[in-house]
Amino acid sequence: VHALAIAGSAQGEASDDSSFSAGIVLNGAVVVTDLNIATKALVTNGSDITTAENGSQDQVFVVASNQLISQTDAGGASISGAASVTGTSVDIAIGGADNTFNSSSQTLAAVETSDVTAEALNVLAFLVPEFTNDAFGVAVSVAFSTGSFAGAFGLSGASMQADISDTAEAGILNSNIDVTGNVFVWADDKTELSTGSGSGSLQVSISGDASVALAPSAVKNSVSMGNQV
């Protein structure tokens, strides 16, 4: 699974005979991913499994495995420029991104209300997904004036929020198991998670008289893990 959202824009304003020049750019990208995947391996509903043949027996494997690879990216970038030769120049750029990732998948391996006759019985559930989630925001603004005032203002932000509550279950319930060897029941969680968020702002103002440049940025990275095995 690969989800990608990138928004970008650039603009410029210039005036050589006006008292005022302004440039404004607003950009943002949003990615929302909600996974609810059921991976099941079941022997159920009164099934009867016998591996005996010519006096020999083999093992029975009941295996469920979630090996999902998911990558999500969100990015917003804004570039703006304004120039005025005789008057005031003001430039504003805002770039941001929001990436929200939720996963509540189930991995289940089970023998229920069934009969199994074999050398050995293995009931295995593996939860081994790989999640990579990133968000970035960039804002660049440049204001130039040979007149009275130049102002450049920029705001960049990135928010990354991941909430993962997957489950891995393996079990035997209300069943008759006849084996000459071992019964092995195993559930394992080896989830790999990587998240990143970043933002950057660059503002430049040049004026023959007075100039102002502001470049605030904000970053949020929140991860919640509640897997059950």
Short mmCIF file of C-alpha atoms in Angstrom, two decimals:
data_model
loop_
_atom_site.label_atom_id
_atom_site.label_comp_id
_atom_site.label_asym_id
_atom_site.label_seq_id
_atom_site.Cartn_x
_atom_site.Cartn_y
_atom_site.Cartn_z
CA VAL A 1 0.00 0.00 0.00
CA HIS A 2 1.46 3.36 -1.04
CA ALA A 3 -0.38 6.65 -0.45
CA LEU A 4 1.18 9.92 -1.61
CA ALA A 5 -0.07 13.52 -1.56
CA ILE A 6 2.15 16.46 -2.49
CA ALA A 7 0.98 20.03 -3.06
CA GLY A 8 3.27 22.75 -4.36
CA SER A 9 2.97 26.19 -5.87
CA ALA A 10 5.08 29.23 -6.69
CA GLN A 11 4.13 32.77 -7.58
CA GLY A 12 5.70 36.17 -8.09
CA GLU A 13 4.47 39.75 -8.04
CA ALA A 14 6.38 42.80 -9.29
CA SER A 15 5.58 46.49 -9.75
CA ASP A 16 7.83 49.30 -10.96
CA ASP A 17 5.31 52.15 -10.87
CA SER A 18 2.90 51.21 -8.06
CA SER A 19 3.17 51.99 -4.37
CA PHE A 20 2.28 48.45 -3.26
CA SER A 21 3.11 44.89 -4.30
CA ALA A 22 1.94 41.74 -2.52
CA GLY A 23 2.32 38.00 -2.96
CA ILE A 24 0.32 35.36 -1.04
CA VAL A 25 0.58 31.57 -1.38
CA LEU A 26 -1.21 28.92 0.70
CA ASN A 27 -0.57 25.23 0.19
CA GLY A 28 -1.35 22.01 2.02
CA ALA A 29 -1.49 18.25 1.56
CA VAL A 30 -3.51 15.71 3.58
CA VAL A 31 -3.25 11.90 3.64
CA VAL A 32 -5.64 9.75 5.72
CA THR A 33 -5.09 5.98 5.82
CA ASP A 34 -7.37 3.59 7.71
CA LEU A 35 -6.44 -0.10 7.53
CA ASN A 36 -8.70 -2.88 8.83
CA ILE A 37 -7.42 -6.13 7.33
CA ALA A 38 -8.45 -9.59 8.51
CA THR A 39 -5.96 -12.41 7.83
CA LYS A 40 -7.33 -15.76 9.00
CA ALA A 41 -6.37 -19.43 8.79
CA LEU A 42 -9.11 -21.58 10.32
CA VAL A 43 -10.01 -25.20 10.74
CA THR A 44 -13.62 -25.00 11.92
CA ASN A 45 -17.26 -26.06 11.57
CA GLY A 46 -16.76 -29.69 12.49
CA SER A 47 -13.83 -30.36 10.16
CA ASP A 48 -12.04 -33.70 10.41
CA ILE A 49 -8.38 -33.72 9.36
CA THR A 50 -6.44 -37.00 9.31
CA THR A 51 -2.96 -37.28 7.83
CA ALA A 52 -2.55 -41.04 8.44
CA GLU A 53 -1.74 -42.95 5.26
CA ASN A 54 -0.25 -46.44 5.08
CA GLY A 55 0.56 -46.34 8.75
CA SER A 56 2.46 -43.01 8.59
CA GLN A 57 1.43 -39.55 9.70
CA ASP A 58 2.46 -36.00 8.78
CA GLN A 59 2.31 -32.69 10.56
CA VAL A 60 -0.58 -30.26 10.19
CA PHE A 61 0.18 -26.54 9.88
CA VAL A 62 -2.45 -23.82 10.34
CA VAL A 63 -0.68 -20.54 9.56
CA ALA A 64 -1.91 -16.94 9.26
CA SER A 65 0.61 -14.21 8.39
CA ASN A 66 0.20 -10.46 7.86
CA GLN A 67 3.20 -9.16 5.88
CA LEU A 68 1.69 -5.90 4.65
CA ILE A 69 4.11 -3.16 3.50
CA SER A 70 2.58 0.32 3.73
CA GLN A 71 4.13 3.71 2.94
CA THR A 72 2.34 7.05 3.23
CA ASP A 73 3.76 10.52 2.46
CA ALA A 74 2.25 13.99 2.67
CA GLY A 75 4.02 17.22 1.72
CA GLY A 76 3.14 20.85 1.10
CA ALA A 77 5.50 23.49 -0.29
CA SER A 78 4.90 27.18 -1.06
CA ILE A 79 7.24 29.67 -2.71
CA SER A 80 6.25 33.29 -3.14
CA GLY A 81 8.01 36.50 -4.14
CA ALA A 82 7.01 40.18 -4.31
CA ALA A 83 8.96 43.22 -5.47
CA SER A 84 8.19 46.93 -5.60
CA VAL A 85 10.58 49.59 -6.83
CA THR A 86 8.95 52.67 -5.34
CA GLY A 87 6.64 51.57 -2.51
CA THR A 88 5.79 48.76 -0.14
CA SER A 89 6.34 45.06 -0.74
CA VAL A 90 4.66 42.32 1.33
CA ASP A 91 5.00 38.58 0.77
CA ILE A 92 3.27 35.68 2.58
CA ALA A 93 3.88 31.94 2.10
CA ILE A 94 2.22 29.08 4.03
CA GLY A 95 3.02 25.40 3.48
CA GLY A 96 1.79 22.44 5.50
CA ALA A 97 1.05 18.72 5.53
CA ASP A 98 -1.03 16.34 7.63
CA ASN A 99 -0.57 12.55 7.59
CA THR A 100 -2.95 10.42 9.68
CA PHE A 101 -2.43 6.66 9.78
CA ASN A 102 -4.70 4.15 11.56
CA SER A 103 -4.42 0.36 11.58
CA SER A 104 -6.65 -2.11 13.42
CA SER A 105 -6.01 -5.35 11.55
CA GLN A 106 -6.53 -8.90 12.82
CA THR A 107 -4.35 -11.96 12.22
CA LEU A 108 -5.91 -15.22 13.45
CA ALA A 109 -4.91 -18.89 13.26
CA ALA A 110 -7.21 -21.34 15.02
CA VAL A 111 -8.65 -24.81 15.24
CA GLU A 112 -12.25 -24.63 16.43
CA THR A 113 -14.87 -27.37 16.96
CA SER A 114 -12.89 -29.79 14.78
CA ASP A 115 -10.94 -33.08 14.91
CA VAL A 116 -7.27 -33.34 13.98
CA THR A 117 -5.30 -36.61 13.81
CA ALA A 118 -1.65 -36.18 12.88
CA GLU A 119 1.95 -36.59 13.91
CA ALA A 120 2.03 -32.98 15.14
CA LEU A 121 -0.15 -29.86 15.06
CA ASN A 122 1.21 -26.34 14.55
CA VAL A 123 -1.10 -23.32 14.90
CA LEU A 124 0.83 -20.15 14.05
CA ALA A 125 -0.09 -16.45 13.72
CA PHE A 126 2.52 -13.95 12.55
CA LEU A 127 2.09 -10.17 12.57
CA VAL A 128 5.04 -8.72 10.63
CA PRO A 129 3.91 -5.56 8.75
CA GLU A 130 6.22 -2.67 7.81
CA PHE A 131 4.80 0.85 8.16
CA THR A 132 6.59 4.01 6.96
CA ASN A 133 4.82 7.37 7.39
CA ASP A 134 6.21 10.86 6.70
CA ALA A 135 4.98 14.46 6.56
CA PHE A 136 6.79 17.68 5.63
CA GLY A 137 5.96 21.34 5.11
CA VAL A 138 8.06 24.07 3.45
CA ALA A 139 7.45 27.80 3.05
CA VAL A 140 9.74 30.28 1.25
CA SER A 141 8.94 33.95 0.72
CA VAL A 142 11.01 36.88 -0.55
CA ALA A 143 10.03 40.56 -0.41
CA PHE A 144 12.07 43.35 -2.00
CA SER A 145 11.46 47.07 -2.08
CA THR A 146 13.68 50.09 -2.69
CA GLY A 147 10.94 52.19 -1.14
CA SER A 148 9.66 52.49 2.40
CA PHE A 149 8.95 48.91 3.56
CA ALA A 150 9.47 45.22 2.76
CA GLY A 151 7.92 42.40 4.75
CA ALA A 152 8.24 38.62 4.32
CA PHE A 153 6.10 36.28 6.41
CA GLY A 154 6.06 32.49 6.26
CA LEU A 155 4.55 29.64 8.24
CA SER A 156 5.32 25.96 7.73
CA GLY A 157 3.95 22.98 9.61
CA ALA A 158 3.84 19.20 9.52
CA SER A 159 1.71 16.80 11.53
CA MET A 160 2.22 13.04 11.66
CA GLN A 161 -0.15 10.89 13.74
CA ALA A 162 -0.08 7.08 13.83
CA ASP A 163 -2.47 4.91 15.83
CA ILE A 164 -1.84 1.16 15.57
CA SER A 165 -3.86 -1.48 17.42
CA ASP A 166 -3.36 -4.70 15.48
CA THR A 167 -3.87 -8.18 16.95
CA ALA A 168 -2.26 -11.59 16.44
CA GLU A 169 -4.05 -14.63 17.87
CA ALA A 170 -3.46 -18.38 17.75
CA GLY A 171 -5.53 -20.99 19.56
CA ILE A 172 -7.35 -24.30 19.81
CA LEU A 173 -10.96 -24.28 21.02
CA ASN A 174 -13.48 -27.08 21.60
CA SER A 175 -11.59 -29.55 19.41
CA ASN A 176 -10.35 -33.14 19.59
CA ILE A 177 -6.62 -33.32 18.93
CA ASP A 178 -4.91 -36.72 18.51
CA VAL A 179 -1.17 -36.40 17.83
CA THR A 180 1.84 -38.64 18.46
CA GLY A 181 4.19 -35.67 18.69
CA ASN A 182 3.86 -32.08 19.77
CA VAL A 183 1.12 -29.47 19.66
CA PHE A 184 2.65 -26.04 18.98
CA VAL A 185 0.53 -22.86 19.32
CA TRP A 186 2.35 -19.58 18.66
CA ALA A 187 1.45 -15.92 18.02
CA ASP A 188 4.17 -13.37 17.32
CA ASP A 189 4.26 -9.60 16.69
CA LYS A 190 7.25 -8.15 14.83
CA THR A 191 5.72 -4.93 13.57
CA GLU A 192 8.19 -2.40 12.12
CA LEU A 193 7.16 1.26 12.31
CA SER A 194 8.99 4.34 11.07
CA THR A 195 7.54 7.86 11.24
CA GLY A 196 9.01 11.24 10.36
CA SER A 197 7.83 14.82 10.23
CA GLY A 198 9.62 18.06 9.47
CA SER A 199 9.00 21.64 8.47
CA GLY A 200 11.13 24.56 7.36
CA SER A 201 10.56 28.24 6.61
CA LEU A 202 12.80 30.72 4.83
CA GLN A 203 11.88 34.41 4.62
CA VAL A 204 13.94 37.21 3.12
CA SER A 205 13.03 40.89 3.09
CA ILE A 206 15.08 43.74 1.64
CA SER A 207 14.11 47.39 1.80
CA GLY A 208 15.76 50.75 1.38
CA ASP A 209 14.10 51.90 4.62
CA ALA A 210 12.57 49.22 6.87
CA SER A 211 12.17 45.45 6.55
CA VAL A 212 10.61 42.61 8.54
CA ALA A 213 11.03 38.85 8.15
CA LEU A 214 9.19 36.19 10.18
CA ALA A 215 9.65 32.42 9.71
CA PRO A 216 7.83 30.32 12.33
CA SER A 217 7.47 26.57 11.88
CA ALA A 218 5.71 23.80 13.81
CA VAL A 219 6.11 20.03 13.88
CA LYS A 220 3.96 17.33 15.50
CA ASN A 221 4.76 13.61 15.55
CA SER A 222 2.42 11.40 17.60
CA VAL A 223 2.57 7.58 17.76
CA SER A 224 0.22 5.28 19.67
CA MET A 225 0.83 1.52 19.75
CA GLY A 226 -1.72 -0.86 21.26
CA ASN A 227 -1.05 -4.20 19.59
CA GLN A 228 -2.26 -7.39 21.27
CA VAL A 229 -0.86 -10.90 20.97
#
